[in-house]
Amino acid sequence: MKNRSAFTLIELLVVIAIIAILAAILFPVFAQAREKARAVSCLSNMKQINLSVQMYAQDYDETFVAQGEPNPSNNWGWQLTWIQEVQPYTKNFGVYHCPSDSHALAPDTGPSYSVIANGVLAYIDNGWKMVGVINASRGWFDETPRSMGSVGLPTESIMLAERHKMEPESWMNPMQGAFSCWATVLMNADGVDGGNSMPGNKQGSANTQWSAPDPSSDGGIATAHSGMSNFSFVDGHAKAMRPRQTVDADPTKYGNCAGNIGFFKMWNATRTQ
């Protein structure tokens, strides 16, 4: 009787098939675990940035940082971004970059960042009002930075969110870096975002804030974490949510986004209930 010194072809094929099956099962699990780790790291960064903004506010009479400071020769306020103004508290720019953000930046616009501030505008009583937290400092609406005490529901009011790219309709597409004073604040109806960066805003045109909300749209908010995005709130906590949870995008309830303050939901720091 002869001793076998090697595997038969059938045995090798069976082993290869088993390895292939295990790989097909385990690779998605590994990918999910890696993305979960990235999401946790991003959430931790978001809480750090939030703390930096809170520290800034404490040092400035409980007033939140503004997006640039207009001067007589430039009322658009693009001297500084809020990211640069709180940099003494964060100490670095790496904290602003989400590990899941792989989008390339426009050249010469500064370090990569994945965090935007809630500087949302709403069209109320025939004029633009800032209902967000971090003021965008523009000459054509109220330029007074928001105080901590003026936020009615701090546990439900978004301060910071994730955006990993500009919408295709935006004239700022592709994404700008951390030194771009335009890209770091979500203004909704401003031409920077083409009017469609808010969840619920329709896509496909440059001026969509007057259209009825689209419940299926995530807008320009990143959904890199298995359909979720990280948000931090005025009271200091941070959590992952689906972007559409942050707005009331019921098209049967609202005729358009800009004209109905209720649409902005968690982006509206002026609400009290």
PDB file of C-alpha atoms in Angstrom:
ATOM      1  CA  MET A   1       0.000   0.000   0.000  1.00  0.00           C
ATOM      2  CA  LYS A   2       1.390   3.382  -1.058  1.00  0.00           C
ATOM      3  CA  ASN A   3       1.499   6.397   1.300  1.00  0.00           C
ATOM      4  CA  ARG A   4      -0.007   9.581  -0.101  1.00  0.00           C
ATOM      5  CA  SER A   5       2.548  12.387  -0.160  1.00  0.00           C
ATOM      6  CA  ALA A   6       0.354  15.166  -1.592  1.00  0.00           C
ATOM      7  CA  PHE A   7      -3.191  16.461  -1.769  1.00  0.00           C
ATOM      8  CA  THR A   8      -5.346  15.424  -4.663  1.00  0.00           C
ATOM      9  CA  LEU A   9      -6.736  18.034  -7.020  1.00  0.00           C
ATOM     10  CA  ILE A  10     -10.224  17.584  -5.543  1.00  0.00           C
ATOM     11  CA  GLU A  11      -8.930  18.200  -2.027  1.00  0.00           C
ATOM     12  CA  LEU A  12      -7.142  21.378  -3.114  1.00  0.00           C
ATOM     13  CA  LEU A  13     -10.266  22.655  -4.849  1.00  0.00           C
ATOM     14  CA  VAL A  14     -12.346  21.967  -1.743  1.00  0.00           C
ATOM     15  CA  VAL A  15      -9.880  23.850   0.465  1.00  0.00           C
ATOM     16  CA  ILE A  16      -9.783  26.801  -1.960  1.00  0.00           C
ATOM     17  CA  ALA A  17     -13.584  26.863  -2.084  1.00  0.00           C
ATOM     18  CA  ILE A  18     -13.791  26.900   1.720  1.00  0.00           C
ATOM     19  CA  ILE A  19     -11.269  29.751   1.931  1.00  0.00           C
ATOM     20  CA  ALA A  20     -13.206  31.702  -0.709  1.00  0.00           C
ATOM     21  CA  ILE A  21     -16.470  31.230   1.189  1.00  0.00           C
ATOM     22  CA  LEU A  22     -14.904  32.324   4.481  1.00  0.00           C
ATOM     23  CA  ALA A  23     -13.356  35.367   2.786  1.00  0.00           C
ATOM     24  CA  ALA A  24     -16.699  36.335   1.261  1.00  0.00           C
ATOM     25  CA  ILE A  25     -18.283  36.125   4.708  1.00  0.00           C
ATOM     26  CA  LEU A  26     -15.537  37.788   6.734  1.00  0.00           C
ATOM     27  CA  PHE A  27     -14.350  40.626   4.457  1.00  0.00           C
ATOM     28  CA  PRO A  28     -17.637  42.588   4.757  1.00  0.00           C
ATOM     29  CA  VAL A  29     -17.510  42.051   8.530  1.00  0.00           C
ATOM     30  CA  PHE A  30     -13.951  43.398   8.644  1.00  0.00           C
ATOM     31  CA  ALA A  31     -14.969  46.346   6.469  1.00  0.00           C
ATOM     32  CA  GLN A  32     -17.886  47.138   8.761  1.00  0.00           C
ATOM     33  CA  ALA A  33     -15.655  46.903  11.822  1.00  0.00           C
ATOM     34  CA  ARG A  34     -13.129  49.250  10.217  1.00  0.00           C
ATOM     35  CA  GLU A  35     -15.842  51.750   9.311  1.00  0.00           C
ATOM     36  CA  LYS A  36     -17.253  51.537  12.817  1.00  0.00           C
ATOM     37  CA  ALA A  37     -13.818  52.395  14.207  1.00  0.00           C
ATOM     38  CA  ARG A  38     -13.588  55.342  11.817  1.00  0.00           C
ATOM     39  CA  ALA A  39     -17.052  56.530  12.821  1.00  0.00           C
ATOM     40  CA  VAL A  40     -16.127  56.375  16.509  1.00  0.00           C
ATOM     41  CA  SER A  41     -12.901  58.317  15.832  1.00  0.00           C
ATOM     42  CA  CYS A  42     -14.852  60.926  13.874  1.00  0.00           C
ATOM     43  CA  LEU A  43     -17.419  61.236  16.678  1.00  0.00           C
ATOM     44  CA  SER A  44     -14.621  61.725  19.195  1.00  0.00           C
ATOM     45  CA  ASN A  45     -13.127  64.471  17.012  1.00  0.00           C
ATOM     46  CA  MET A  46     -16.547  66.112  16.746  1.00  0.00           C
ATOM     47  CA  LYS A  47     -16.862  66.220  20.536  1.00  0.00           C
ATOM     48  CA  GLN A  48     -13.360  67.712  20.786  1.00  0.00           C
ATOM     49  CA  ILE A  49     -14.206  70.479  18.343  1.00  0.00           C
ATOM     50  CA  ASN A  50     -17.461  71.137  20.142  1.00  0.00           C
ATOM     51  CA  LEU A  51     -15.545  71.514  23.400  1.00  0.00           C
ATOM     52  CA  SER A  52     -13.182  73.965  21.694  1.00  0.00           C
ATOM     53  CA  VAL A  53     -16.113  76.080  20.520  1.00  0.00           C
ATOM     54  CA  GLN A  54     -17.570  75.985  24.031  1.00  0.00           C
ATOM     55  CA  MET A  55     -14.219  77.112  25.495  1.00  0.00           C
ATOM     56  CA  TYR A  56     -14.075  79.949  22.970  1.00  0.00           C
ATOM     57  CA  ALA A  57     -17.573  81.043  24.004  1.00  0.00           C
ATOM     58  CA  GLN A  58     -16.650  81.022  27.685  1.00  0.00           C
ATOM     59  CA  ASP A  59     -13.680  83.278  26.950  1.00  0.00           C
ATOM     60  CA  TYR A  60     -15.871  85.700  24.946  1.00  0.00           C
ATOM     61  CA  ASP A  61     -18.764  86.420  27.322  1.00  0.00           C
ATOM     62  CA  GLU A  62     -20.688  83.259  26.380  1.00  0.00           C
ATOM     63  CA  THR A  63     -20.836  84.305  22.736  1.00  0.00           C
ATOM     64  CA  PHE A  64     -20.277  81.741  20.019  1.00  0.00           C
ATOM     65  CA  VAL A  65     -17.562  82.166  17.426  1.00  0.00           C
ATOM     66  CA  ALA A  66     -18.555  83.923  14.199  1.00  0.00           C
ATOM     67  CA  GLN A  67     -17.596  83.033  10.655  1.00  0.00           C
ATOM     68  CA  GLY A  68     -15.173  85.825   9.871  1.00  0.00           C
ATOM     69  CA  GLU A  69     -15.461  89.410  10.965  1.00  0.00           C
ATOM     70  CA  PRO A  70     -16.573  92.000   8.383  1.00  0.00           C
ATOM     71  CA  ASN A  71     -14.738  95.280   8.181  1.00  0.00           C
ATOM     72  CA  PRO A  72     -15.529  98.543   6.350  1.00  0.00           C
ATOM     73  CA  SER A  73     -13.711  97.435   3.202  1.00  0.00           C
ATOM     74  CA  ASN A  74     -15.161  93.924   3.141  1.00  0.00           C
ATOM     75  CA  ASN A  75     -18.615  93.348   4.620  1.00  0.00           C
ATOM     76  CA  TRP A  76     -18.599  89.668   3.605  1.00  0.00           C
ATOM     77  CA  GLY A  77     -16.297  88.781   6.463  1.00  0.00           C
ATOM     78  CA  TRP A  78     -13.879  86.415   4.802  1.00  0.00           C
ATOM     79  CA  GLN A  79     -10.888  87.418   6.868  1.00  0.00           C
ATOM     80  CA  LEU A  80     -11.106  84.327   9.125  1.00  0.00           C
ATOM     81  CA  THR A  81     -13.079  81.114   9.287  1.00  0.00           C
ATOM     82  CA  TRP A  82     -14.500  79.855  12.571  1.00  0.00           C
ATOM     83  CA  ILE A  83     -12.064  76.933  12.246  1.00  0.00           C
ATOM     84  CA  GLN A  84      -9.107  79.297  12.375  1.00  0.00           C
ATOM     85  CA  GLU A  85     -10.591  81.298  15.244  1.00  0.00           C
ATOM     86  CA  VAL A  86     -10.951  78.253  17.502  1.00  0.00           C
ATOM     87  CA  GLN A  87      -7.619  76.757  16.402  1.00  0.00           C
ATOM     88  CA  PRO A  88      -5.882  77.977  19.600  1.00  0.00           C
ATOM     89  CA  TYR A  89      -8.215  75.609  21.469  1.00  0.00           C
ATOM     90  CA  THR A  90      -7.986  72.618  19.115  1.00  0.00           C
ATOM     91  CA  LYS A  91      -4.203  73.117  18.585  1.00  0.00           C
ATOM     92  CA  ASN A  92      -4.266  71.319  15.208  1.00  0.00           C
ATOM     93  CA  PHE A  93      -6.221  70.952  11.978  1.00  0.00           C
ATOM     94  CA  GLY A  94      -6.138  67.150  11.846  1.00  0.00           C
ATOM     95  CA  VAL A  95      -9.045  66.933  14.266  1.00  0.00           C
ATOM     96  CA  TYR A  96     -11.319  68.415  11.583  1.00  0.00           C
ATOM     97  CA  HIS A  97     -10.732  65.566   9.136  1.00  0.00           C
ATOM     98  CA  CYS A  98     -12.948  62.469   9.294  1.00  0.00           C
ATOM     99  CA  PRO A  99     -11.065  59.196   8.566  1.00  0.00           C
ATOM    100  CA  SER A 100     -13.939  58.205   6.255  1.00  0.00           C
ATOM    101  CA  ASP A 101     -13.602  61.367   4.162  1.00  0.00           C
ATOM    102  CA  SER A 102     -11.661  60.529   1.004  1.00  0.00           C
ATOM    103  CA  HIS A 103     -12.651  63.447  -1.202  1.00  0.00           C
ATOM    104  CA  ALA A 104      -9.918  65.476  -2.829  1.00  0.00           C
ATOM    105  CA  LEU A 105      -9.617  69.185  -2.069  1.00  0.00           C
ATOM    106  CA  ALA A 106      -9.395  72.145  -4.361  1.00  0.00           C
ATOM    107  CA  PRO A 107      -5.745  73.297  -4.468  1.00  0.00           C
ATOM    108  CA  ASP A 108      -4.366  76.036  -2.223  1.00  0.00           C
ATOM    109  CA  THR A 109      -7.381  76.131   0.107  1.00  0.00           C
ATOM    110  CA  GLY A 110      -5.763  74.808   3.269  1.00  0.00           C
ATOM    111  CA  PRO A 111      -5.914  71.585   5.270  1.00  0.00           C
ATOM    112  CA  SER A 112      -8.652  69.039   4.698  1.00  0.00           C
ATOM    113  CA  TYR A 113     -11.695  69.274   6.951  1.00  0.00           C
ATOM    114  CA  SER A 114     -14.965  67.356   7.185  1.00  0.00           C
ATOM    115  CA  VAL A 115     -16.821  69.523   9.726  1.00  0.00           C
ATOM    116  CA  ILE A 116     -19.212  72.368   8.996  1.00  0.00           C
ATOM    117  CA  ALA A 117     -20.832  74.776  11.411  1.00  0.00           C
ATOM    118  CA  ASN A 118     -24.553  75.362  11.648  1.00  0.00           C
ATOM    119  CA  GLY A 119     -24.917  78.870  10.289  1.00  0.00           C
ATOM    120  CA  VAL A 120     -28.240  78.171   8.583  1.00  0.00           C
ATOM    121  CA  LEU A 121     -30.311  81.038   7.239  1.00  0.00           C
ATOM    122  CA  ALA A 122     -34.081  81.049   6.896  1.00  0.00           C
ATOM    123  CA  TYR A 123     -36.347  83.410   4.983  1.00  0.00           C
ATOM    124  CA  ILE A 124     -38.708  84.769   7.655  1.00  0.00           C
ATOM    125  CA  ASP A 125     -41.083  87.743   7.449  1.00  0.00           C
ATOM    126  CA  ASN A 126     -39.731  88.781   4.054  1.00  0.00           C
ATOM    127  CA  GLY A 127     -36.102  88.787   5.160  1.00  0.00           C
ATOM    128  CA  TRP A 128     -33.143  86.504   5.823  1.00  0.00           C
ATOM    129  CA  LYS A 129     -32.569  85.541   9.451  1.00  0.00           C
ATOM    130  CA  MET A 130     -29.780  83.480  10.953  1.00  0.00           C
ATOM    131  CA  VAL A 131     -31.384  80.594  12.824  1.00  0.00           C
ATOM    132  CA  GLY A 132     -28.190  78.581  13.227  1.00  0.00           C
ATOM    133  CA  VAL A 133     -25.550  78.764  15.947  1.00  0.00           C
ATOM    134  CA  ILE A 134     -22.289  79.976  14.387  1.00  0.00           C
ATOM    135  CA  ASN A 135     -22.995  83.230  12.608  1.00  0.00           C
ATOM    136  CA  ALA A 136     -21.859  83.514   9.025  1.00  0.00           C
ATOM    137  CA  SER A 137     -21.218  87.274   9.459  1.00  0.00           C
ATOM    138  CA  ARG A 138     -22.700  88.642   6.276  1.00  0.00           C
ATOM    139  CA  GLY A 139     -23.719  92.271   5.827  1.00  0.00           C
ATOM    140  CA  TRP A 140     -27.194  91.477   4.486  1.00  0.00           C
ATOM    141  CA  PHE A 141     -28.593  89.908   7.673  1.00  0.00           C
ATOM    142  CA  ASP A 142     -28.238  90.237  11.444  1.00  0.00           C
ATOM    143  CA  GLU A 143     -24.506  90.110  12.153  1.00  0.00           C
ATOM    144  CA  THR A 144     -24.739  89.779  15.916  1.00  0.00           C
ATOM    145  CA  PRO A 145     -23.063  86.520  17.024  1.00  0.00           C
ATOM    146  CA  ARG A 146     -25.358  84.171  18.919  1.00  0.00           C
ATOM    147  CA  SER A 147     -25.019  83.895  22.683  1.00  0.00           C
ATOM    148  CA  MET A 148     -25.197  80.600  24.550  1.00  0.00           C
ATOM    149  CA  GLY A 149     -28.239  81.795  26.482  1.00  0.00           C
ATOM    150  CA  SER A 150     -30.194  82.590  23.313  1.00  0.00           C
ATOM    151  CA  VAL A 151     -30.440  78.930  22.278  1.00  0.00           C
ATOM    152  CA  GLY A 152     -33.842  77.727  23.381  1.00  0.00           C
ATOM    153  CA  LEU A 153     -33.264  73.960  23.153  1.00  0.00           C
ATOM    154  CA  PRO A 154     -29.514  73.334  23.507  1.00  0.00           C
ATOM    155  CA  THR A 155     -29.908  69.549  23.638  1.00  0.00           C
ATOM    156  CA  GLU A 156     -31.754  69.554  20.292  1.00  0.00           C
ATOM    157  CA  SER A 157     -29.893  72.336  18.443  1.00  0.00           C
ATOM    158  CA  ILE A 158     -27.117  71.259  16.075  1.00  0.00           C
ATOM    159  CA  MET A 159     -23.835  73.123  16.327  1.00  0.00           C
ATOM    160  CA  LEU A 160     -21.599  71.043  14.030  1.00  0.00           C
ATOM    161  CA  ALA A 161     -22.211  68.500  11.276  1.00  0.00           C
ATOM    162  CA  GLU A 162     -20.298  66.508   8.661  1.00  0.00           C
ATOM    163  CA  ARG A 163     -19.858  67.431   5.018  1.00  0.00           C
ATOM    164  CA  HIS A 164     -17.313  65.579   2.885  1.00  0.00           C
ATOM    165  CA  LYS A 165     -18.033  67.191  -0.466  1.00  0.00           C
ATOM    166  CA  MET A 166     -19.894  70.015  -2.113  1.00  0.00           C
ATOM    167  CA  GLU A 167     -23.049  69.373  -4.043  1.00  0.00           C
ATOM    168  CA  PRO A 168     -22.490  69.233  -7.840  1.00  0.00           C
ATOM    169  CA  GLU A 169     -24.582  72.370  -8.355  1.00  0.00           C
ATOM    170  CA  SER A 170     -22.425  74.469  -6.038  1.00  0.00           C
ATOM    171  CA  TRP A 171     -20.004  76.903  -7.609  1.00  0.00           C
ATOM    172  CA  MET A 172     -17.556  75.793  -4.902  1.00  0.00           C
ATOM    173  CA  ASN A 173     -17.472  72.209  -6.106  1.00  0.00           C
ATOM    174  CA  PRO A 174     -15.001  70.524  -5.488  1.00  0.00           C
ATOM    175  CA  MET A 175     -14.604  70.795  -1.726  1.00  0.00           C
ATOM    176  CA  GLN A 176     -12.552  73.678  -0.384  1.00  0.00           C
ATOM    177  CA  GLY A 177     -10.017  73.414   2.442  1.00  0.00           C
ATOM    178  CA  ALA A 178     -10.129  74.675   6.023  1.00  0.00           C
ATOM    179  CA  PHE A 179      -9.001  78.170   5.007  1.00  0.00           C
ATOM    180  CA  SER A 180     -12.032  78.736   2.794  1.00  0.00           C
ATOM    181  CA  CYS A 181     -14.411  80.947   4.725  1.00  0.00           C
ATOM    182  CA  TRP A 182     -17.275  79.929   2.444  1.00  0.00           C
ATOM    183  CA  ALA A 183     -17.227  76.178   2.770  1.00  0.00           C
ATOM    184  CA  THR A 184     -17.038  75.864   6.563  1.00  0.00           C
ATOM    185  CA  VAL A 185     -20.530  77.191   7.377  1.00  0.00           C
ATOM    186  CA  LEU A 186     -23.791  75.715   6.124  1.00  0.00           C
ATOM    187  CA  MET A 187     -25.893  78.657   5.002  1.00  0.00           C
ATOM    188  CA  ASN A 188     -28.596  76.774   3.089  1.00  0.00           C
ATOM    189  CA  ALA A 189     -29.956  79.467   0.814  1.00  0.00           C
ATOM    190  CA  ASP A 190     -26.599  81.087   0.079  1.00  0.00           C
ATOM    191  CA  GLY A 191     -25.196  80.627  -3.418  1.00  0.00           C
ATOM    192  CA  VAL A 192     -22.201  78.847  -1.908  1.00  0.00           C
ATOM    193  CA  ASP A 193     -24.255  75.716  -1.415  1.00  0.00           C
ATOM    194  CA  GLY A 194     -26.586  76.121  -4.330  1.00  0.00           C
ATOM    195  CA  GLY A 195     -29.485  75.996  -1.903  1.00  0.00           C
ATOM    196  CA  ASN A 196     -29.385  72.214  -1.579  1.00  0.00           C
ATOM    197  CA  SER A 197     -26.980  71.334   1.214  1.00  0.00           C
ATOM    198  CA  MET A 198     -29.709  70.920   3.823  1.00  0.00           C
ATOM    199  CA  PRO A 199     -31.250  67.465   4.198  1.00  0.00           C
ATOM    200  CA  GLY A 200     -34.646  67.456   2.501  1.00  0.00           C
ATOM    201  CA  ASN A 201     -33.689  70.034  -0.101  1.00  0.00           C
ATOM    202  CA  LYS A 202     -34.129  68.870  -3.676  1.00  0.00           C
ATOM    203  CA  GLN A 203     -31.146  68.310  -5.931  1.00  0.00           C
ATOM    204  CA  GLY A 204     -30.586  69.212  -9.557  1.00  0.00           C
ATOM    205  CA  SER A 205     -30.727  73.003  -9.729  1.00  0.00           C
ATOM    206  CA  ALA A 206     -28.854  75.939  -8.269  1.00  0.00           C
ATOM    207  CA  ASN A 207     -31.834  77.485  -6.498  1.00  0.00           C
ATOM    208  CA  THR A 208     -33.866  74.807  -4.744  1.00  0.00           C
ATOM    209  CA  GLN A 209     -34.715  76.403  -1.417  1.00  0.00           C
ATOM    210  CA  TRP A 210     -38.087  77.482  -2.809  1.00  0.00           C
ATOM    211  CA  SER A 211     -39.135  73.943  -3.741  1.00  0.00           C
ATOM    212  CA  ALA A 212     -41.146  71.552  -1.599  1.00  0.00           C
ATOM    213  CA  PRO A 213     -38.929  69.348   0.617  1.00  0.00           C
ATOM    214  CA  ASP A 214     -37.774  65.984  -0.688  1.00  0.00           C
ATOM    215  CA  PRO A 215     -37.968  63.425   2.169  1.00  0.00           C
ATOM    216  CA  SER A 216     -35.522  61.107   0.374  1.00  0.00           C
ATOM    217  CA  SER A 217     -32.711  63.672   0.137  1.00  0.00           C
ATOM    218  CA  ASP A 218     -29.738  63.861   2.513  1.00  0.00           C
ATOM    219  CA  GLY A 219     -28.584  67.090   0.895  1.00  0.00           C
ATOM    220  CA  GLY A 220     -24.878  67.841   1.297  1.00  0.00           C
ATOM    221  CA  ILE A 221     -24.594  66.161   4.702  1.00  0.00           C
ATOM    222  CA  ALA A 222     -22.193  63.207   4.642  1.00  0.00           C
ATOM    223  CA  THR A 223     -23.584  59.699   5.060  1.00  0.00           C
ATOM    224  CA  ALA A 224     -20.259  57.863   5.101  1.00  0.00           C
ATOM    225  CA  HIS A 225     -20.914  55.965   8.322  1.00  0.00           C
ATOM    226  CA  SER A 226     -23.261  53.277   7.018  1.00  0.00           C
ATOM    227  CA  GLY A 227     -25.854  55.875   6.064  1.00  0.00           C
ATOM    228  CA  MET A 228     -25.329  57.849   9.267  1.00  0.00           C
ATOM    229  CA  SER A 229     -23.585  61.131   9.995  1.00  0.00           C
ATOM    230  CA  ASN A 230     -22.091  62.580  13.174  1.00  0.00           C
ATOM    231  CA  PHE A 231     -23.586  65.702  14.723  1.00  0.00           C
ATOM    232  CA  SER A 232     -22.728  67.667  17.858  1.00  0.00           C
ATOM    233  CA  PHE A 233     -25.137  69.857  19.768  1.00  0.00           C
ATOM    234  CA  VAL A 234     -25.079  73.120  21.691  1.00  0.00           C
ATOM    235  CA  ASP A 235     -25.163  71.360  25.074  1.00  0.00           C
ATOM    236  CA  GLY A 236     -21.896  69.582  24.181  1.00  0.00           C
ATOM    237  CA  HIS A 237     -23.063  66.049  23.362  1.00  0.00           C
ATOM    238  CA  ALA A 238     -22.512  64.362  20.006  1.00  0.00           C
ATOM    239  CA  LYS A 239     -24.243  61.466  18.307  1.00  0.00           C
ATOM    240  CA  ALA A 240     -24.731  59.713  14.979  1.00  0.00           C
ATOM    241  CA  MET A 241     -28.010  60.233  13.125  1.00  0.00           C
ATOM    242  CA  ARG A 242     -29.463  59.919   9.684  1.00  0.00           C
ATOM    243  CA  PRO A 243     -29.387  63.426   8.138  1.00  0.00           C
ATOM    244  CA  ARG A 244     -33.090  63.336   7.344  1.00  0.00           C
ATOM    245  CA  GLN A 245     -33.843  63.071  11.068  1.00  0.00           C
ATOM    246  CA  THR A 246     -32.536  66.621  11.545  1.00  0.00           C
ATOM    247  CA  VAL A 247     -35.224  68.337   9.451  1.00  0.00           C
ATOM    248  CA  ASP A 248     -38.959  68.083   8.980  1.00  0.00           C
ATOM    249  CA  ALA A 249     -39.056  67.308   5.270  1.00  0.00           C
ATOM    250  CA  ASP A 250     -42.722  66.390   4.954  1.00  0.00           C
ATOM    251  CA  PRO A 251     -43.720  67.735   1.493  1.00  0.00           C
ATOM    252  CA  THR A 252     -47.411  67.640   2.423  1.00  0.00           C
ATOM    253  CA  LYS A 253     -46.767  69.937   5.366  1.00  0.00           C
ATOM    254  CA  TYR A 254     -44.545  72.573   3.765  1.00  0.00           C
ATOM    255  CA  GLY A 255     -44.835  74.350   0.461  1.00  0.00           C
ATOM    256  CA  ASN A 256     -41.113  75.150   0.402  1.00  0.00           C
ATOM    257  CA  CYS A 257     -38.068  74.947   2.660  1.00  0.00           C
ATOM    258  CA  ALA A 258     -37.046  78.567   3.082  1.00  0.00           C
ATOM    259  CA  GLY A 259     -40.487  79.935   3.873  1.00  0.00           C
ATOM    260  CA  ASN A 260     -41.305  77.517   6.683  1.00  0.00           C
ATOM    261  CA  ILE A 261     -39.236  77.778   9.849  1.00  0.00           C
ATOM    262  CA  GLY A 262     -40.475  74.391  11.047  1.00  0.00           C
ATOM    263  CA  PHE A 263     -38.584  72.671   8.246  1.00  0.00           C
ATOM    264  CA  PHE A 264     -35.233  73.461   9.871  1.00  0.00           C
ATOM    265  CA  LYS A 265     -36.034  71.525  13.063  1.00  0.00           C
ATOM    266  CA  MET A 266     -32.649  70.723  14.747  1.00  0.00           C
ATOM    267  CA  TRP A 267     -30.890  73.443  12.719  1.00  0.00           C
ATOM    268  CA  ASN A 268     -33.107  76.136  14.210  1.00  0.00           C
ATOM    269  CA  ALA A 269     -31.443  77.351  17.415  1.00  0.00           C
ATOM    270  CA  THR A 270     -34.179  79.944  17.950  1.00  0.00           C
ATOM    271  CA  ARG A 271     -36.992  77.457  18.637  1.00  0.00           C
ATOM    272  CA  THR A 272     -38.240  76.873  22.151  1.00  0.00           C
ATOM    273  CA  GLN A 273     -40.437  73.806  21.686  1.00  0.00           C
TER     274      GLN A 273
END
